[in-house]
Amino acid sequence: MSKQILILAGDGIGPEIVTAAEKVLTAVNHKFNLNLDWEHGLLGGAAIDQYGEPYPKETSDQAKKADAILLGAVGGPKWDQIERSIRPERGLLKIRSELNLFANLRPAILYPQLASASSLKPEIVAGLDILIVRELTGGIYFGQPRGIRELENGEKQGYNTDVYSESEIKRIAKVAFDLASLRGGKVCSVDKANVLEVTELWKQTVSQEHAENYSNIQLSHMYVDNAAMQLVRAPKQFDVIVTGNLFGDILSDEAAMLTGSIGMLPSASLDENGKGMYEPCHGSAPDIAGKDIANPLATILSVAMMLRYTFKEEAAAKAIEEAVGTVLDQGLRTADIYSEGMKKVGTAAMGEAVVNAL
Ligand code: IPM
Ligand code: MG
């Protein structure tokens, strides 16, 4: 039986970058005889336009039966004014939560060919290879109560709740430790335990899991403000960073930019059984949508992560990553990673080049 992928192109540049990635998927499926099959569905603004909600039952049914999901990006100004509970981003949070995709893996790898694209000095970022493991289905993103209420004096007050249970912390810590054992053997757990009780428990629980089951891993703890600073001061001190939903959201954008362009970075969001949703770390970039200038490489590299983590097709995953290396060696650059002397190409042409390199 073939394995099923659900493709959700989403909004903004989503459809363009996903089209490019789909061509790569077709090529790799054929070349490695992967027996993958896929269909398309709607998420975010595209789903709101069609069904009036960002994660409709139709998409949910498709998502539940798929083995893996490839997502473009969601959101845009067109839907900014609609009621908060049905905005595009809520669709993304809902699918993460419904499918229990609690482990978000966000690698920040500097391609040597792009060293000059980083805003940091080459010696600070050369060879950078960090993996951020972000908890994705808990914390302040989902904690109750939440909302905007009116106080007695008529003033409005916004409120959210940051909450983590021991089991939630433990399972994400395990993911981080397991992944660290396959790479540099170091985990840095990021918290704000000097102020927030929820992260005090985070720190304790990570330490406990480490002591009980992962003494082979080198564990350190860091406050989030310091981590933000260390990431630009000396990013190579990190191997795996594990943190909660909100801190992970922020630090992963920061880590991404160390590599020169967020347009290069893929991500995986996994459940306990390896089912996953794969998406670029960047957003829907509505300002450049439809212009054939967006960088499809993060989405293409997300396909590689899908092959590696859900389908256990390491050779095919590597082939995509090497093909991306080849097109960079050829000097092909989309606008976001362009530098003088290189050859500027559009979204579709970049996708084609990866297919040819494959
Ligand atoms: C991300 C994005 C999302 C998040 C938004 C679009 C809801 O920023 O995946 O990092 O905050 O998780
Ligand atoms: Mg983000």
Tab-separated table of C-alpha atoms and ligand atoms in Angstrom:
chain	number	residue	atom	x	y	z
A	1	MET	CA	0.000	0.000	0.000
A	2	SER	CA	1.251	3.465	-0.778
A	3	LYS	CA	2.015	5.934	1.972
A	4	GLN	CA	-0.170	9.006	2.089
A	5	ILE	CA	0.873	12.636	2.233
A	6	LEU	CA	-1.498	15.557	2.660
A	7	ILE	CA	-0.297	18.779	1.061
A	8	LEU	CA	-1.621	22.026	2.519
A	9	ALA	CA	-0.288	24.920	0.468
A	10	GLY	CA	-1.917	27.584	2.637
A	11	ASP	CA	-1.667	31.301	1.945
A	12	GLY	CA	0.667	33.993	0.618
A	13	ILE	CA	3.785	32.444	-0.867
A	14	GLY	CA	2.565	29.017	0.322
A	15	PRO	CA	1.198	27.820	-3.036
A	16	GLU	CA	4.358	28.822	-4.962
A	17	ILE	CA	6.869	27.241	-2.616
A	18	VAL	CA	4.759	24.121	-2.233
A	19	THR	CA	4.440	23.744	-6.005
A	20	ALA	CA	8.232	23.824	-6.254
A	21	ALA	CA	8.568	21.304	-3.407
A	22	GLU	CA	5.943	19.039	-4.948
A	23	LYS	CA	8.062	18.763	-8.096
A	24	VAL	CA	10.986	17.669	-5.963
A	25	LEU	CA	8.724	15.183	-4.196
A	26	THR	CA	7.607	13.753	-7.530
A	27	ALA	CA	11.211	13.383	-8.664
A	28	VAL	CA	12.448	11.750	-5.477
A	29	ASN	CA	9.410	9.470	-5.271
A	30	HIS	CA	10.213	8.192	-8.743
A	31	LYS	CA	13.974	7.988	-8.321
A	32	PHE	CA	13.876	6.075	-5.021
A	33	ASN	CA	10.696	4.115	-5.681
A	34	LEU	CA	9.167	5.436	-2.465
A	35	ASN	CA	5.575	4.557	-3.264
A	36	LEU	CA	4.314	7.865	-1.861
A	37	ASP	CA	0.979	9.254	-2.857
A	38	TRP	CA	-0.544	12.631	-2.049
A	39	GLU	CA	-3.590	14.803	-2.135
A	40	HIS	CA	-4.248	18.461	-1.439
A	41	GLY	CA	-6.288	20.193	1.220
A	42	LEU	CA	-7.011	23.627	2.635
A	43	LEU	CA	-5.695	25.284	5.780
A	44	GLY	CA	-5.612	28.860	7.020
A	45	GLY	CA	-6.977	31.717	4.961
A	46	ALA	CA	-7.534	29.457	1.960
A	47	ALA	CA	-9.821	27.303	4.112
A	48	ILE	CA	-11.601	30.334	5.556
A	49	ASP	CA	-12.419	31.508	2.039
A	50	GLN	CA	-13.869	28.120	1.129
A	51	TYR	CA	-15.419	26.850	4.384
A	52	GLY	CA	-15.554	29.833	6.735
A	53	GLU	CA	-13.015	28.331	9.143
A	54	PRO	CA	-9.243	27.832	9.072
A	55	TYR	CA	-9.197	24.103	9.891
A	56	PRO	CA	-12.463	22.636	8.611
A	57	LYS	CA	-13.636	19.084	9.171
A	58	GLU	CA	-12.748	18.217	5.565
A	59	THR	CA	-9.090	19.046	6.234
A	60	SER	CA	-9.138	17.397	9.639
A	61	ASP	CA	-10.413	14.145	8.084
A	62	GLN	CA	-7.690	14.258	5.442
A	63	ALA	CA	-5.031	15.052	8.043
A	64	LYS	CA	-6.026	12.185	10.322
A	65	LYS	CA	-5.651	9.574	7.633
A	66	ALA	CA	-2.396	10.935	6.199
A	67	ASP	CA	0.969	9.559	7.293
A	68	ALA	CA	2.592	12.972	6.888
A	69	ILE	CA	1.612	16.505	6.000
A	70	LEU	CA	3.500	19.078	3.961
A	71	LEU	CA	2.483	22.616	4.784
A	72	GLY	CA	3.362	25.887	3.051
A	73	ALA	CA	2.454	28.810	5.300
A	74	VAL	CA	-0.720	30.405	6.606
A	75	GLY	CA	-2.048	33.890	7.231
A	76	GLY	CA	-2.123	37.314	5.630
A	77	PRO	CA	-3.624	40.790	5.926
A	78	LYS	CA	-6.769	39.675	4.095
A	79	TRP	CA	-7.870	37.760	7.231
A	80	ASP	CA	-6.442	40.057	9.923
A	81	GLN	CA	-9.735	41.681	10.720
A	82	ILE	CA	-11.875	38.592	11.194
A	83	GLU	CA	-12.840	37.245	14.579
A	84	ARG	CA	-9.811	36.016	16.519
A	85	SER	CA	-11.021	32.473	17.073
A	86	ILE	CA	-11.177	31.741	13.330
A	87	ARG	CA	-8.061	33.527	12.091
A	88	PRO	CA	-5.696	31.523	9.846
A	89	GLU	CA	-3.090	31.032	12.614
A	90	ARG	CA	-5.731	29.350	14.771
A	91	GLY	CA	-6.057	26.713	12.068
A	92	LEU	CA	-2.360	25.982	12.377
A	93	LEU	CA	-2.570	25.746	16.167
A	94	LYS	CA	-5.604	23.498	15.893
A	95	ILE	CA	-4.022	21.006	13.539
A	96	ARG	CA	-0.867	20.885	15.705
A	97	SER	CA	-2.973	20.256	18.763
A	98	GLU	CA	-5.486	17.826	17.256
A	99	LEU	CA	-2.743	15.647	15.800
A	100	ASN	CA	-0.663	15.896	18.985
A	101	LEU	CA	2.367	17.223	17.122
A	102	PHE	CA	4.139	18.175	20.323
A	103	ALA	CA	7.746	17.976	19.158
A	104	ASN	CA	8.835	20.762	16.851
A	105	LEU	CA	12.316	20.307	15.404
A	106	ARG	CA	13.877	23.427	13.956
A	107	PRO	CA	17.413	22.978	12.720
A	108	ALA	CA	19.534	26.058	12.084
A	109	ILE	CA	22.311	24.992	9.768
A	110	LEU	CA	24.616	27.353	7.973
A	111	TYR	CA	25.343	26.296	4.433
A	112	PRO	CA	29.005	27.162	3.825
A	113	GLN	CA	28.001	28.635	0.453
A	114	LEU	CA	25.841	31.190	2.305
A	115	ALA	CA	28.270	32.229	5.044
A	116	SER	CA	28.288	35.790	3.721
A	117	ALA	CA	24.478	36.007	3.935
A	118	SER	CA	24.592	35.974	7.739
A	119	SER	CA	24.590	39.326	9.486
A	120	LEU	CA	27.194	37.946	11.906
A	121	LYS	CA	30.907	37.630	11.225
A	122	PRO	CA	31.769	34.439	9.309
A	123	GLU	CA	33.996	33.106	12.120
A	124	ILE	CA	31.076	33.293	14.557
A	125	VAL	CA	28.697	31.305	12.358
A	126	ALA	CA	30.953	29.115	10.172
A	127	GLY	CA	29.907	25.493	10.574
A	128	LEU	CA	26.866	26.396	12.670
A	129	ASP	CA	24.561	23.434	13.304
A	130	ILE	CA	21.978	23.928	16.037
A	131	LEU	CA	18.756	22.046	16.587
A	132	ILE	CA	15.962	23.791	18.439
A	133	VAL	CA	13.420	21.411	19.934
A	134	ARG	CA	10.337	23.462	20.691
A	135	GLU	CA	7.367	22.117	22.631
A	136	LEU	CA	4.462	22.803	20.290
A	137	THR	CA	1.126	21.825	21.796
A	138	GLY	CA	1.258	23.322	25.278
A	139	GLY	CA	2.405	26.357	27.198
A	140	ILE	CA	0.968	29.821	26.833
A	141	TYR	CA	-0.202	29.118	23.270
A	142	PHE	CA	-2.896	26.805	24.580
A	143	GLY	CA	-3.235	27.548	28.299
A	144	GLN	CA	-6.637	28.434	29.724
A	145	PRO	CA	-8.003	30.857	30.736
A	146	ARG	CA	-7.236	33.261	27.934
A	147	GLY	CA	-8.968	36.202	26.386
A	148	ILE	CA	-9.649	39.900	26.554
A	149	ARG	CA	-12.060	40.920	29.288
A	150	GLU	CA	-13.540	44.149	30.505
A	151	LEU	CA	-12.698	45.283	34.000
A	152	GLU	CA	-15.204	46.930	36.305
A	153	ASN	CA	-13.819	50.347	35.491
A	154	GLY	CA	-14.527	49.689	31.811
A	155	GLU	CA	-10.873	49.206	30.921
A	156	LYS	CA	-9.984	46.159	28.828
A	157	GLN	CA	-7.496	43.547	30.045
A	158	GLY	CA	-5.816	40.849	27.998
A	159	TYR	CA	-4.683	37.627	29.668
A	160	ASN	CA	-3.096	34.267	28.855
A	161	THR	CA	-1.923	31.345	30.950
A	162	ASP	CA	1.423	29.610	30.701
A	163	VAL	CA	1.037	26.010	31.825
A	164	TYR	CA	3.095	22.822	31.562
A	165	SER	CA	2.522	19.487	33.260
A	166	GLU	CA	5.371	17.141	34.166
A	167	SER	CA	4.362	14.606	31.508
A	168	GLU	CA	4.425	17.264	28.792
A	169	ILE	CA	7.876	18.429	29.872
A	170	LYS	CA	9.200	14.916	30.166
A	171	ARG	CA	8.174	13.791	26.692
A	172	ILE	CA	9.730	16.810	24.972
A	173	ALA	CA	12.893	16.449	27.088
A	174	LYS	CA	13.172	12.832	25.938
A	175	VAL	CA	12.927	13.904	22.300
A	176	ALA	CA	15.714	16.438	22.841
A	177	PHE	CA	17.960	13.962	24.656
A	178	ASP	CA	17.392	11.250	22.047
A	179	LEU	CA	18.201	13.629	19.205
A	180	ALA	CA	21.274	14.954	21.023
A	181	SER	CA	22.599	11.422	21.344
A	182	LEU	CA	22.589	11.228	17.527
A	183	ARG	CA	24.579	14.452	17.157
A	184	GLY	CA	26.735	16.527	19.540
A	185	GLY	CA	25.519	14.965	22.787
A	186	LYS	CA	24.632	18.307	24.413
A	187	VAL	CA	21.262	19.722	25.451
A	188	CYS	CA	20.658	23.236	26.721
A	189	SER	CA	17.241	23.641	28.356
A	190	VAL	CA	15.983	27.207	28.173
A	191	ASP	CA	13.675	28.620	30.845
A	192	LYS	CA	12.881	31.690	32.919
A	193	ALA	CA	12.996	29.803	36.198
A	194	ASN	CA	14.130	32.887	38.108
A	195	VAL	CA	10.700	34.427	37.582
A	196	LEU	CA	8.117	31.945	36.268
A	197	GLU	CA	6.982	28.931	38.301
A	198	VAL	CA	5.913	27.095	35.169
A	199	THR	CA	9.495	27.119	33.947
A	200	GLU	CA	10.851	26.309	37.399
A	201	LEU	CA	8.963	23.024	37.068
A	202	TRP	CA	10.275	22.762	33.513
A	203	LYS	CA	13.856	23.012	34.731
A	204	GLN	CA	13.351	20.494	37.550
A	205	THR	CA	11.596	17.980	35.323
A	206	VAL	CA	14.213	18.172	32.562
A	207	SER	CA	16.945	17.682	35.188
A	208	GLN	CA	15.133	14.712	36.665
A	209	GLU	CA	14.655	13.011	33.297
A	210	HIS	CA	18.319	13.623	32.572
A	211	ALA	CA	19.455	12.132	35.877
A	212	GLU	CA	17.218	9.088	35.501
A	213	ASN	CA	17.736	8.166	31.859
A	214	TYR	CA	20.236	10.311	29.998
A	215	SER	CA	23.441	10.648	31.984
A	216	ASN	CA	25.302	10.159	28.666
A	217	ILE	CA	24.085	13.606	27.563
A	218	GLN	CA	25.634	16.842	28.743
A	219	LEU	CA	22.778	18.987	30.089
A	220	SER	CA	22.908	22.702	30.821
A	221	HIS	CA	20.227	25.254	31.705
A	222	MET	CA	19.970	28.844	30.555
A	223	TYR	CA	17.548	31.697	31.152
A	224	VAL	CA	15.812	32.733	27.969
A	225	ASP	CA	17.128	36.300	27.977
A	226	ASN	CA	20.685	35.029	28.242
A	227	ALA	CA	19.983	32.407	25.561
A	228	ALA	CA	18.807	35.137	23.185
A	229	MET	CA	22.070	36.972	23.836
A	230	GLN	CA	24.297	33.896	23.596
A	231	LEU	CA	22.730	32.966	20.265
A	232	VAL	CA	24.176	36.091	18.677
A	233	ARG	CA	27.338	36.216	20.813
A	234	ALA	CA	28.594	32.635	20.444
A	235	PRO	CA	25.970	30.465	18.753
A	236	LYS	CA	28.289	27.505	18.220
A	237	GLN	CA	28.254	26.743	21.958
A	238	PHE	CA	24.823	25.142	21.370
A	239	ASP	CA	24.020	21.700	20.056
A	240	VAL	CA	20.381	20.953	20.928
A	241	ILE	CA	18.223	23.594	22.620
A	242	VAL	CA	14.994	22.427	24.241
A	243	THR	CA	12.377	24.910	25.349
A	244	GLY	CA	8.681	25.690	25.637
A	245	ASN	CA	6.302	26.893	22.984
A	246	LEU	CA	6.692	30.678	23.254
A	247	PHE	CA	10.442	30.810	23.910
A	248	GLY	CA	10.916	28.285	21.107
A	249	ASP	CA	8.926	30.430	18.710
A	250	ILE	CA	11.151	33.415	19.392
A	251	LEU	CA	14.537	31.698	19.645
A	252	SER	CA	13.963	29.666	16.485
A	253	ASP	CA	13.468	32.821	14.421
A	254	GLU	CA	16.627	34.236	15.932
A	255	ALA	CA	18.600	31.060	15.272
A	256	ALA	CA	17.237	30.935	11.744
A	257	MET	CA	18.547	34.380	10.957
A	258	LEU	CA	22.045	33.419	12.102
A	259	THR	CA	22.180	31.292	8.990
A	260	GLY	CA	21.523	34.241	6.701
A	261	SER	CA	18.013	33.527	5.653
A	262	ILE	CA	14.953	32.116	7.273
A	263	GLY	CA	14.103	31.082	3.701
A	264	MET	CA	16.485	28.131	4.062
A	265	LEU	CA	15.146	26.466	7.180
A	266	PRO	CA	12.758	23.528	7.340
A	267	SER	CA	10.931	22.165	10.354
A	268	ALA	CA	9.235	19.013	11.530
A	269	SER	CA	6.394	18.719	14.029
A	270	LEU	CA	6.082	15.172	15.278
A	271	ASP	CA	3.711	13.145	17.388
A	272	GLU	CA	4.718	10.232	19.585
A	273	ASN	CA	4.634	7.771	16.674
A	274	GLY	CA	6.622	9.728	14.122
A	275	LYS	CA	3.652	11.043	12.195
A	276	GLY	CA	4.550	14.560	11.293
A	277	MET	CA	3.754	17.851	9.707
A	278	TYR	CA	6.594	19.452	7.796
A	279	GLU	CA	6.810	23.125	7.010
A	280	PRO	CA	9.281	25.909	6.382
A	281	CYS	CA	10.113	28.017	9.459
A	282	HIS	CA	9.199	31.217	7.659
A	283	GLY	CA	5.731	32.698	7.317
A	284	SER	CA	3.442	33.400	4.384
A	285	ALA	CA	5.216	36.642	3.352
A	286	PRO	CA	2.116	38.197	1.747
A	287	ASP	CA	4.158	41.175	0.532
A	288	ILE	CA	6.029	39.009	-1.973
A	289	ALA	CA	3.281	36.477	-2.733
A	290	GLY	CA	2.583	35.658	-6.372
A	291	LYS	CA	5.786	37.293	-7.601
A	292	ASP	CA	7.879	34.164	-8.094
A	293	ILE	CA	10.654	35.509	-5.855
A	294	ALA	CA	10.163	33.511	-2.629
A	295	ASN	CA	12.807	30.962	-1.661
A	296	PRO	CA	11.365	27.427	-1.942
A	297	LEU	CA	14.396	25.733	-0.360
A	298	ALA	CA	13.012	25.644	3.192
A	299	THR	CA	9.951	23.790	1.905
A	300	ILE	CA	12.075	21.493	-0.239
A	301	LEU	CA	14.254	20.745	2.785
A	302	SER	CA	11.061	20.090	4.751
A	303	VAL	CA	10.329	17.309	2.263
A	304	ALA	CA	13.763	15.889	3.124
A	305	MET	CA	12.890	15.985	6.833
A	306	MET	CA	9.610	14.205	6.066
A	307	LEU	CA	11.447	11.417	4.287
A	308	ARG	CA	13.891	11.119	7.172
A	309	TYR	CA	11.595	11.281	10.195
A	310	THR	CA	8.265	9.853	9.065
A	311	PHE	CA	9.191	7.555	6.199
A	312	LYS	CA	12.694	6.554	7.395
A	313	GLU	CA	14.063	7.039	3.876
A	314	GLU	CA	17.450	8.438	4.821
A	315	ALA	CA	19.041	8.010	1.384
A	316	ALA	CA	16.256	9.935	-0.318
A	317	ALA	CA	16.393	12.660	2.357
A	318	LYS	CA	20.141	13.021	1.881
A	319	ALA	CA	19.728	13.154	-1.885
A	320	ILE	CA	17.453	16.190	-1.572
A	321	GLU	CA	19.830	17.910	0.833
A	322	GLU	CA	22.745	17.249	-1.487
A	323	ALA	CA	20.770	18.547	-4.454
A	324	VAL	CA	20.165	21.773	-2.531
A	325	GLY	CA	23.914	21.963	-1.882
A	326	THR	CA	24.539	21.468	-5.595
A	327	VAL	CA	22.295	24.332	-6.696
A	328	LEU	CA	23.968	26.597	-4.146
A	329	ASP	CA	27.356	25.509	-5.522
A	330	GLN	CA	26.065	26.418	-8.968
A	331	GLY	CA	25.604	29.962	-7.657
A	332	LEU	CA	21.821	29.959	-7.936
A	333	ARG	CA	20.199	32.295	-5.407
A	334	THR	CA	16.719	33.579	-4.733
A	335	ALA	CA	16.506	37.243	-3.755
A	336	ASP	CA	16.688	36.624	0.015
A	337	ILE	CA	20.082	34.899	-0.222
A	338	TYR	CA	21.442	36.778	-3.208
A	339	SER	CA	24.905	38.258	-3.113
A	340	GLU	CA	27.022	39.861	-5.783
A	341	GLY	CA	28.366	37.596	-8.511
A	342	MET	CA	25.644	34.992	-7.998
A	343	LYS	CA	22.815	34.159	-10.376
A	344	LYS	CA	19.427	35.388	-9.240
A	345	VAL	CA	16.568	32.955	-9.888
A	346	GLY	CA	12.877	32.837	-9.063
A	347	THR	CA	10.890	30.346	-7.015
A	348	ALA	CA	9.981	28.014	-9.869
A	349	ALA	CA	13.456	28.069	-11.414
A	350	MET	CA	15.029	27.243	-8.064
A	351	GLY	CA	12.674	24.274	-7.698
A	352	GLU	CA	13.514	23.076	-11.219
A	353	ALA	CA	17.221	23.371	-10.488
A	354	VAL	CA	16.869	21.116	-7.424
A	355	VAL	CA	14.934	18.579	-9.514
A	356	ASN	CA	17.683	18.617	-12.131
A	357	ALA	CA	20.380	18.238	-9.494
A	358	LEU	CA	18.506	15.223	-8.117
B	1	IPM	C1	5.701	29.513	13.831
B	1	IPM	C2	4.742	30.641	13.609
B	1	IPM	C3	3.420	30.284	14.285
B	1	IPM	C4	3.695	30.121	15.756
B	1	IPM	C5	2.282	31.270	14.029
B	1	IPM	C6	2.032	31.487	12.566
B	1	IPM	C7	1.015	30.851	14.717
B	1	IPM	O1	5.272	31.821	14.071
B	1	IPM	O2	5.392	28.380	13.412
B	1	IPM	O3	6.747	29.751	14.425
B	1	IPM	O4	3.752	31.118	16.483
B	1	IPM	O5	3.878	28.983	16.192
B	2	MG	MG	7.304	31.682	14.708
